[in-house]
């Protein structure tokens, strides 16, 4: 069983490298600099607007890293910053129309990639894989 667990860990590392390679190609096609920018745009779209602190927690990065990433997205006119109406110390982030356009382009590329990647699984297997991976992510975050 030790070898199986080791193989799973090594497979995750290989998968991570492969996904980074494919993801980097997709984001560069729409003018983004990193996969993290893609994840930030997706998170903002899902939440409509979010504080930098909440985004930092979601992305599992330091506040300094998050501030730098947000500033680059703002300079590219993909997000806008504004002060929280309830807590003036908190800065919130919202996606711009241009940011939505970039994200929509990525969605198309992502859907093509997903179709090619996950066709080897049936719907039940995809749901099971998603559940197992989410459980592992939550455990590792503890």
JSON list of C-alpha atoms in Angstrom, two decimals, residues 8-139:
[
{"chain": "A", "resi": 8, "resn": "UNK", "atom": "CA", "xyz": [-0.51, 8.45, -6.39]},
{"chain": "A", "resi": 9, "resn": "UNK", "atom": "CA", "xyz": [1.55, 11.36, -5.05]},
{"chain": "A", "resi": 10, "resn": "UNK", "atom": "CA", "xyz": [3.98, 11.15, -7.97]},
{"chain": "A", "resi": 11, "resn": "UNK", "atom": "CA", "xyz": [1.05, 10.96, -10.41]},
{"chain": "A", "resi": 12, "resn": "UNK", "atom": "CA", "xyz": [-0.41, 14.13, -8.87]},
{"chain": "A", "resi": 13, "resn": "UNK", "atom": "CA", "xyz": [2.93, 15.88, -9.39]},
{"chain": "A", "resi": 14, "resn": "UNK", "atom": "CA", "xyz": [3.03, 14.76, -13.03]},
{"chain": "A", "resi": 15, "resn": "UNK", "atom": "CA", "xyz": [-0.58, 15.79, -13.55]},
{"chain": "A", "resi": 16, "resn": "UNK", "atom": "CA", "xyz": [0.18, 19.17, -11.99]},
{"chain": "A", "resi": 17, "resn": "UNK", "atom": "CA", "xyz": [3.09, 19.71, -14.36]},
{"chain": "A", "resi": 18, "resn": "UNK", "atom": "CA", "xyz": [0.98, 18.73, -17.37]},
{"chain": "A", "resi": 19, "resn": "UNK", "atom": "CA", "xyz": [-1.96, 20.91, -16.32]},
{"chain": "A", "resi": 20, "resn": "UNK", "atom": "CA", "xyz": [0.39, 23.85, -15.76]},
{"chain": "A", "resi": 21, "resn": "UNK", "atom": "CA", "xyz": [1.79, 23.38, -19.26]},
{"chain": "A", "resi": 22, "resn": "UNK", "atom": "CA", "xyz": [-1.67, 23.28, -20.87]},
{"chain": "A", "resi": 23, "resn": "UNK", "atom": "CA", "xyz": [-3.00, 26.07, -18.66]},
{"chain": "A", "resi": 24, "resn": "UNK", "atom": "CA", "xyz": [-0.06, 28.35, -19.44]},
{"chain": "A", "resi": 25, "resn": "UNK", "atom": "CA", "xyz": [-0.71, 27.87, -23.15]},
{"chain": "A", "resi": 26, "resn": "UNK", "atom": "CA", "xyz": [-4.40, 28.72, -22.75]},
{"chain": "A", "resi": 27, "resn": "UNK", "atom": "CA", "xyz": [-3.84, 31.88, -20.69]},
{"chain": "A", "resi": 28, "resn": "UNK", "atom": "CA", "xyz": [-1.14, 33.15, -23.01]},
{"chain": "A", "resi": 29, "resn": "UNK", "atom": "CA", "xyz": [-3.59, 32.83, -25.93]},
{"chain": "A", "resi": 30, "resn": "UNK", "atom": "CA", "xyz": [-5.90, 35.39, -24.26]},
{"chain": "A", "resi": 31, "resn": "UNK", "atom": "CA", "xyz": [-3.15, 37.72, -23.03]},
{"chain": "A", "resi": 32, "resn": "UNK", "atom": "CA", "xyz": [-2.91, 36.70, -19.37]},
{"chain": "A", "resi": 33, "resn": "UNK", "atom": "CA", "xyz": [0.46, 36.22, -17.71]},
{"chain": "A", "resi": 34, "resn": "UNK", "atom": "CA", "xyz": [-0.35, 33.30, -15.40]},
{"chain": "A", "resi": 35, "resn": "UNK", "atom": "CA", "xyz": [-2.80, 30.57, -14.53]},
{"chain": "A", "resi": 36, "resn": "UNK", "atom": "CA", "xyz": [-3.28, 32.33, -11.18]},
{"chain": "A", "resi": 37, "resn": "UNK", "atom": "CA", "xyz": [-4.76, 35.32, -13.02]},
{"chain": "A", "resi": 38, "resn": "UNK", "atom": "CA", "xyz": [-7.27, 32.96, -14.62]},
{"chain": "A", "resi": 39, "resn": "UNK", "atom": "CA", "xyz": [-8.20, 31.50, -11.22]},
{"chain": "A", "resi": 40, "resn": "UNK", "atom": "CA", "xyz": [-8.57, 35.00, -9.76]},
{"chain": "A", "resi": 41, "resn": "UNK", "atom": "CA", "xyz": [-10.89, 36.08, -12.60]},
{"chain": "A", "resi": 42, "resn": "UNK", "atom": "CA", "xyz": [-12.98, 32.93, -12.17]},
{"chain": "A", "resi": 43, "resn": "UNK", "atom": "CA", "xyz": [-13.25, 33.43, -8.41]},
{"chain": "A", "resi": 44, "resn": "UNK", "atom": "CA", "xyz": [-14.30, 37.07, -8.81]},
{"chain": "A", "resi": 45, "resn": "UNK", "atom": "CA", "xyz": [-16.92, 36.12, -11.40]},
{"chain": "A", "resi": 46, "resn": "UNK", "atom": "CA", "xyz": [-18.32, 33.40, -9.14]},
{"chain": "A", "resi": 47, "resn": "UNK", "atom": "CA", "xyz": [-18.53, 35.77, -6.16]},
{"chain": "A", "resi": 48, "resn": "UNK", "atom": "CA", "xyz": [-19.39, 38.95, -8.19]},
{"chain": "A", "resi": 49, "resn": "UNK", "atom": "CA", "xyz": [-17.09, 40.98, -5.96]},
{"chain": "A", "resi": 50, "resn": "UNK", "atom": "CA", "xyz": [-14.74, 39.86, -3.24]},
{"chain": "A", "resi": 51, "resn": "UNK", "atom": "CA", "xyz": [-12.32, 41.44, -0.80]},
{"chain": "A", "resi": 52, "resn": "UNK", "atom": "CA", "xyz": [-8.61, 41.05, -1.41]},
{"chain": "A", "resi": 53, "resn": "UNK", "atom": "CA", "xyz": [-8.39, 39.24, 1.94]},
{"chain": "A", "resi": 54, "resn": "UNK", "atom": "CA", "xyz": [-11.07, 36.73, 0.94]},
{"chain": "A", "resi": 55, "resn": "UNK", "atom": "CA", "xyz": [-9.37, 36.22, -2.40]},
{"chain": "A", "resi": 56, "resn": "UNK", "atom": "CA", "xyz": [-6.05, 35.66, -0.65]},
{"chain": "A", "resi": 57, "resn": "UNK", "atom": "CA", "xyz": [-7.64, 32.95, 1.52]},
{"chain": "A", "resi": 58, "resn": "UNK", "atom": "CA", "xyz": [-9.29, 31.35, -1.49]},
{"chain": "A", "resi": 59, "resn": "UNK", "atom": "CA", "xyz": [-6.03, 31.29, -3.48]},
{"chain": "A", "resi": 60, "resn": "UNK", "atom": "CA", "xyz": [-3.86, 30.20, -0.52]},
{"chain": "A", "resi": 61, "resn": "UNK", "atom": "CA", "xyz": [-1.26, 32.94, -1.12]},
{"chain": "A", "resi": 62, "resn": "UNK", "atom": "CA", "xyz": [0.17, 35.78, 0.96]},
{"chain": "A", "resi": 63, "resn": "UNK", "atom": "CA", "xyz": [-1.41, 39.22, 0.97]},
{"chain": "A", "resi": 64, "resn": "UNK", "atom": "CA", "xyz": [1.67, 40.66, -0.79]},
{"chain": "A", "resi": 65, "resn": "UNK", "atom": "CA", "xyz": [1.40, 38.10, -3.61]},
{"chain": "A", "resi": 66, "resn": "UNK", "atom": "CA", "xyz": [-2.32, 38.71, -3.97]},
{"chain": "A", "resi": 67, "resn": "UNK", "atom": "CA", "xyz": [-1.87, 42.49, -4.03]},
{"chain": "A", "resi": 68, "resn": "UNK", "atom": "CA", "xyz": [0.71, 42.16, -6.81]},
{"chain": "A", "resi": 69, "resn": "UNK", "atom": "CA", "xyz": [-1.51, 39.87, -8.87]},
{"chain": "A", "resi": 70, "resn": "UNK", "atom": "CA", "xyz": [-4.53, 42.16, -8.42]},
{"chain": "A", "resi": 71, "resn": "UNK", "atom": "CA", "xyz": [-2.48, 45.23, -9.34]},
{"chain": "A", "resi": 72, "resn": "UNK", "atom": "CA", "xyz": [-1.37, 43.58, -12.60]},
{"chain": "A", "resi": 73, "resn": "UNK", "atom": "CA", "xyz": [-4.96, 42.65, -13.43]},
{"chain": "A", "resi": 74, "resn": "UNK", "atom": "CA", "xyz": [-6.04, 46.22, -12.66]},
{"chain": "A", "resi": 75, "resn": "UNK", "atom": "CA", "xyz": [-3.30, 47.66, -14.90]},
{"chain": "A", "resi": 76, "resn": "UNK", "atom": "CA", "xyz": [-4.63, 45.44, -17.70]},
{"chain": "A", "resi": 77, "resn": "UNK", "atom": "CA", "xyz": [-8.14, 46.82, -17.04]},
{"chain": "A", "resi": 78, "resn": "UNK", "atom": "CA", "xyz": [-9.47, 43.35, -16.17]},
{"chain": "A", "resi": 79, "resn": "UNK", "atom": "CA", "xyz": [-10.53, 44.19, -12.60]},
{"chain": "A", "resi": 80, "resn": "UNK", "atom": "CA", "xyz": [-11.41, 47.31, -10.66]},
{"chain": "A", "resi": 81, "resn": "UNK", "atom": "CA", "xyz": [-10.85, 48.04, -6.97]},
{"chain": "A", "resi": 82, "resn": "UNK", "atom": "CA", "xyz": [-13.20, 49.82, -4.61]},
{"chain": "A", "resi": 83, "resn": "UNK", "atom": "CA", "xyz": [-13.58, 50.44, -0.91]},
{"chain": "A", "resi": 84, "resn": "UNK", "atom": "CA", "xyz": [-15.94, 48.19, 1.07]},
{"chain": "A", "resi": 85, "resn": "UNK", "atom": "CA", "xyz": [-19.00, 50.21, 2.04]},
{"chain": "A", "resi": 86, "resn": "UNK", "atom": "CA", "xyz": [-19.23, 48.53, 5.45]},
{"chain": "A", "resi": 87, "resn": "UNK", "atom": "CA", "xyz": [-15.53, 48.40, 6.34]},
{"chain": "A", "resi": 88, "resn": "UNK", "atom": "CA", "xyz": [-13.43, 51.25, 4.91]},
{"chain": "A", "resi": 89, "resn": "UNK", "atom": "CA", "xyz": [-10.21, 49.31, 5.68]},
{"chain": "A", "resi": 90, "resn": "UNK", "atom": "CA", "xyz": [-11.19, 46.55, 3.28]},
{"chain": "A", "resi": 91, "resn": "UNK", "atom": "CA", "xyz": [-10.60, 46.74, -0.48]},
{"chain": "A", "resi": 92, "resn": "UNK", "atom": "CA", "xyz": [-12.90, 44.81, -2.76]},
{"chain": "A", "resi": 93, "resn": "UNK", "atom": "CA", "xyz": [-12.32, 43.61, -6.31]},
{"chain": "A", "resi": 94, "resn": "UNK", "atom": "CA", "xyz": [-14.80, 43.44, -9.18]},
{"chain": "A", "resi": 95, "resn": "UNK", "atom": "CA", "xyz": [-14.29, 42.22, -12.73]},
{"chain": "A", "resi": 96, "resn": "UNK", "atom": "CA", "xyz": [-14.57, 44.69, -15.62]},
{"chain": "A", "resi": 97, "resn": "UNK", "atom": "CA", "xyz": [-16.32, 44.12, -18.96]},
{"chain": "A", "resi": 98, "resn": "UNK", "atom": "CA", "xyz": [-12.90, 43.55, -20.51]},
{"chain": "A", "resi": 99, "resn": "UNK", "atom": "CA", "xyz": [-12.14, 40.98, -17.79]},
{"chain": "A", "resi": 100, "resn": "UNK", "atom": "CA", "xyz": [-15.40, 39.19, -18.52]},
{"chain": "A", "resi": 101, "resn": "UNK", "atom": "CA", "xyz": [-14.44, 39.08, -22.21]},
{"chain": "A", "resi": 102, "resn": "UNK", "atom": "CA", "xyz": [-11.06, 37.53, -21.45]},
{"chain": "A", "resi": 103, "resn": "UNK", "atom": "CA", "xyz": [-12.70, 35.02, -19.12]},
{"chain": "A", "resi": 104, "resn": "UNK", "atom": "CA", "xyz": [-15.26, 34.07, -21.79]},
{"chain": "A", "resi": 105, "resn": "UNK", "atom": "CA", "xyz": [-12.43, 33.39, -24.26]},
{"chain": "A", "resi": 106, "resn": "UNK", "atom": "CA", "xyz": [-10.76, 31.20, -21.65]},
{"chain": "A", "resi": 107, "resn": "UNK", "atom": "CA", "xyz": [-14.01, 29.36, -21.01]},
{"chain": "A", "resi": 108, "resn": "UNK", "atom": "CA", "xyz": [-14.12, 28.29, -24.63]},
{"chain": "A", "resi": 109, "resn": "UNK", "atom": "CA", "xyz": [-10.51, 27.05, -24.54]},
{"chain": "A", "resi": 110, "resn": "UNK", "atom": "CA", "xyz": [-11.15, 25.35, -21.20]},
{"chain": "A", "resi": 111, "resn": "UNK", "atom": "CA", "xyz": [-14.23, 23.56, -22.49]},
{"chain": "A", "resi": 112, "resn": "UNK", "atom": "CA", "xyz": [-12.30, 22.21, -25.48]},
{"chain": "A", "resi": 113, "resn": "UNK", "atom": "CA", "xyz": [-9.51, 21.05, -23.16]},
{"chain": "A", "resi": 114, "resn": "UNK", "atom": "CA", "xyz": [-11.98, 19.43, -20.75]},
{"chain": "A", "resi": 115, "resn": "UNK", "atom": "CA", "xyz": [-13.70, 17.56, -23.58]},
{"chain": "A", "resi": 116, "resn": "UNK", "atom": "CA", "xyz": [-10.37, 16.16, -24.78]},
{"chain": "A", "resi": 117, "resn": "UNK", "atom": "CA", "xyz": [-9.10, 15.40, -21.28]},
{"chain": "A", "resi": 118, "resn": "UNK", "atom": "CA", "xyz": [-12.04, 13.83, -19.50]},
{"chain": "A", "resi": 119, "resn": "UNK", "atom": "CA", "xyz": [-13.65, 11.83, -22.31]},
{"chain": "A", "resi": 120, "resn": "UNK", "atom": "CA", "xyz": [-11.95, 8.74, -20.85]},
{"chain": "A", "resi": 121, "resn": "UNK", "atom": "CA", "xyz": [-14.36, 8.88, -17.88]},
{"chain": "A", "resi": 122, "resn": "UNK", "atom": "CA", "xyz": [-18.13, 8.49, -17.72]},
{"chain": "A", "resi": 123, "resn": "UNK", "atom": "CA", "xyz": [-20.24, 11.03, -15.82]},
{"chain": "A", "resi": 124, "resn": "UNK", "atom": "CA", "xyz": [-20.31, 8.96, -12.61]},
{"chain": "A", "resi": 125, "resn": "UNK", "atom": "CA", "xyz": [-16.54, 8.61, -12.62]},
{"chain": "A", "resi": 126, "resn": "UNK", "atom": "CA", "xyz": [-16.10, 12.36, -13.15]},
{"chain": "A", "resi": 127, "resn": "UNK", "atom": "CA", "xyz": [-18.36, 13.13, -10.18]},
{"chain": "A", "resi": 128, "resn": "UNK", "atom": "CA", "xyz": [-16.51, 10.56, -8.03]},
{"chain": "A", "resi": 129, "resn": "UNK", "atom": "CA", "xyz": [-13.11, 11.93, -9.07]},
{"chain": "A", "resi": 130, "resn": "UNK", "atom": "CA", "xyz": [-14.24, 15.48, -8.28]},
{"chain": "A", "resi": 131, "resn": "UNK", "atom": "CA", "xyz": [-15.52, 14.43, -4.85]},
{"chain": "A", "resi": 132, "resn": "UNK", "atom": "CA", "xyz": [-12.33, 12.54, -4.00]},
{"chain": "A", "resi": 133, "resn": "UNK", "atom": "CA", "xyz": [-10.07, 15.39, -5.11]},
{"chain": "A", "resi": 134, "resn": "UNK", "atom": "CA", "xyz": [-12.11, 18.00, -3.23]},
{"chain": "A", "resi": 135, "resn": "UNK", "atom": "CA", "xyz": [-11.89, 15.88, -0.08]},
{"chain": "A", "resi": 136, "resn": "UNK", "atom": "CA", "xyz": [-8.11, 15.60, -0.45]},
{"chain": "A", "resi": 137, "resn": "UNK", "atom": "CA", "xyz": [-7.73, 19.35, -1.05]},
{"chain": "A", "resi": 138, "resn": "UNK", "atom": "CA", "xyz": [-9.77, 20.16, 2.08]},
{"chain": "A", "resi": 139, "resn": "UNK", "atom": "CA", "xyz": [-7.71, 17.70, 4.12]}
]
